[in-house]
Coordinates of C-alpha atoms in Angstrom, one line a residue:
X1 CA 93.3 96.6 112.5
X2 CA 91.2 95.4 115.6
X3 CA 88.7 93.7 113.3
X4 CA 91.7 92.0 111.3
X5 CA 93.0 90.6 114.6
X6 CA 89.6 89.4 115.6
X7 CA 89.1 87.6 112.3
X8 CA 92.6 86.0 112.5
X9 CA 91.9 84.8 115.9
X10 CA 88.7 83.1 114.8
X11 CA 90.4 81.7 111.8
X12 CA 93.2 80.2 113.9
X13 CA 90.7 78.8 116.4
X14 CA 89.0 76.9 113.6
X15 CA 92.4 75.6 112.2
X16 CA 93.4 74.5 115.8
X17 CA 90.1 72.6 116.1
X18 CA 90.6 70.9 112.8
X19 CA 94.1 69.9 113.6
X20 CA 92.9 68.6 117.0
X21 CA 90.2 66.4 115.3
X22 CA 92.7 65.3 112.7
X23 CA 95.3 64.2 115.3
X24 CA 92.7 62.2 117.2
X25 CA 91.1 60.5 114.2
X26 CA 94.3 60.0 112.1
X27 CA 96.1 58.2 114.9
X28 CA 93.0 56.1 115.8
X29 CA 92.5 55.2 112.1
X30 CA 96.2 54.3 111.9
X31 CA 96.1 52.2 115.2
X32 CA 98.8 54.4 116.6
X33 CA 99.1 54.7 120.3
X34 CA 102.5 56.4 120.9
X35 CA 103.7 60.0 121.1
X36 CA 103.5 62.1 118.0
X37 CA 104.2 65.7 117.0
X38 CA 100.7 65.9 115.5
X39 CA 99.6 66.7 119.1
X40 CA 101.6 70.0 119.0
X41 CA 99.6 71.3 116.0
X42 CA 96.6 71.8 118.0
X43 CA 98.2 73.7 120.9
X44 CA 100.4 75.8 118.6
X45 CA 97.6 77.0 116.6
X46 CA 95.5 77.7 119.6
X47 CA 98.3 79.6 121.5
X48 CA 100.3 81.2 118.7
X49 CA 97.2 81.7 116.5
X50 CA 94.0 82.3 118.4
X51 CA 95.4 83.7 121.7
X52 CA 98.1 85.5 120.1
X53 CA 95.7 87.5 117.9
X54 CA 93.3 88.0 120.8
X55 CA 96.2 89.5 122.8
X56 CA 97.1 91.7 119.7
X57 CA 93.5 92.9 119.5
X58 CA 93.5 94.0 123.2
X59 CA 97.0 95.6 122.8
X60 CA 95.9 97.5 119.7
X61 CA 92.8 98.8 121.6
X62 CA 95.0 100.0 124.4
X63 CA 98.0 101.2 122.6
X64 CA 97.2 101.9 119.0
X65 CA 100.7 100.6 118.1
X66 CA 100.0 99.6 114.5
X67 CA 101.5 101.5 111.7
X68 CA 102.0 100.9 108.0
X69 CA 104.6 98.1 108.6
X70 CA 102.5 96.1 111.1
X71 CA 100.7 94.3 108.2
X72 CA 104.0 93.1 106.7
X73 CA 105.1 92.0 110.1
X74 CA 101.9 90.1 110.7
X75 CA 102.3 88.4 107.3
X76 CA 105.8 87.1 108.2
X77 CA 104.5 86.0 111.6
X78 CA 101.8 84.0 109.9
X79 CA 104.2 82.5 107.4
X80 CA 106.5 81.5 110.3
X81 CA 103.6 80.0 112.3
X82 CA 102.4 77.9 109.3
X83 CA 105.9 76.8 108.3
X84 CA 106.2 75.6 112.0
X85 CA 102.9 73.8 111.5
X86 CA 104.1 72.2 108.4
X87 CA 107.2 70.9 110.2
X88 CA 105.1 69.5 113.0
X89 CA 102.7 67.9 110.4
X90 CA 105.5 66.3 108.4
X91 CA 107.3 65.0 111.6
X92 CA 103.9 63.7 113.0
X93 CA 102.9 61.8 109.8
X94 CA 106.3 60.2 109.6
X95 CA 106.0 59.2 113.3
X96 CA 102.5 57.7 112.8
X97 CA 103.5 55.8 109.7
X98 CA 106.7 54.6 111.2
X99 CA 108.7 55.7 108.3
X100 CA 112.5 55.4 108.5
X101 CA 114.1 58.7 107.5
X102 CA 117.6 59.4 106.2
X103 CA 119.6 61.7 108.4
X104 CA 119.2 64.4 105.7
X105 CA 115.4 64.2 105.5
X106 CA 115.2 64.0 109.3
X107 CA 117.3 67.3 109.5
X108 CA 115.3 68.9 106.8
X109 CA 112.0 68.3 108.7
X110 CA 113.6 69.8 111.8
X111 CA 114.9 72.6 109.8
X112 CA 111.4 73.5 108.5
X113 CA 110.1 73.7 112.0
X114 CA 113.1 75.6 113.2
X115 CA 112.8 78.3 110.4
X116 CA 109.1 78.7 111.3
X117 CA 110.0 79.1 115.0
X118 CA 112.7 81.7 114.1
X119 CA 110.3 83.8 111.9
X120 CA 107.6 83.7 114.5
X121 CA 110.0 84.5 117.4
X122 CA 111.6 87.4 115.5
X123 CA 108.2 88.9 114.7
X124 CA 106.9 88.5 118.3
X125 CA 110.0 90.4 119.5
X126 CA 109.5 93.2 116.9
X127 CA 105.8 93.5 117.8
X128 CA 106.6 93.8 121.5
X129 CA 109.1 96.5 120.7
X130 CA 106.4 98.4 118.8
X131 CA 104.1 98.1 121.7
X132 CA 106.7 99.2 124.2
X133 CA 107.5 102.2 122.1
X134 CA 103.9 103.2 122.3
X135 CA 103.5 102.4 126.0
X136 CA 106.4 104.8 127.0

């Protein structure tokens, strides 16, 4: 499991860097100088991707908390992180392009990011509970 965490940390670091370059170059190419949610992609993938899995690697080494359900929990966590990323990407593209959205479409994009945050948050809590159980 430690190697899996290390591989995931590297993967999310690369994704974070790609989104950082995309944000900078896409806004420059589009002559956009305002605030956009595209900036959040970079930091979310670094913190909730790379740093999270580095912390998980250290926690696994110290506590050996993983069991047969940990893989499923990590899959849901990654789905949540990437759904959140999709919400930020859609919102950011709309902002850069200056697209007017209907109230329904605006709510749908917010809902996408919200669902991703909920999945990610629930998985973080469940993983912390697993760790606490092993620490006691």
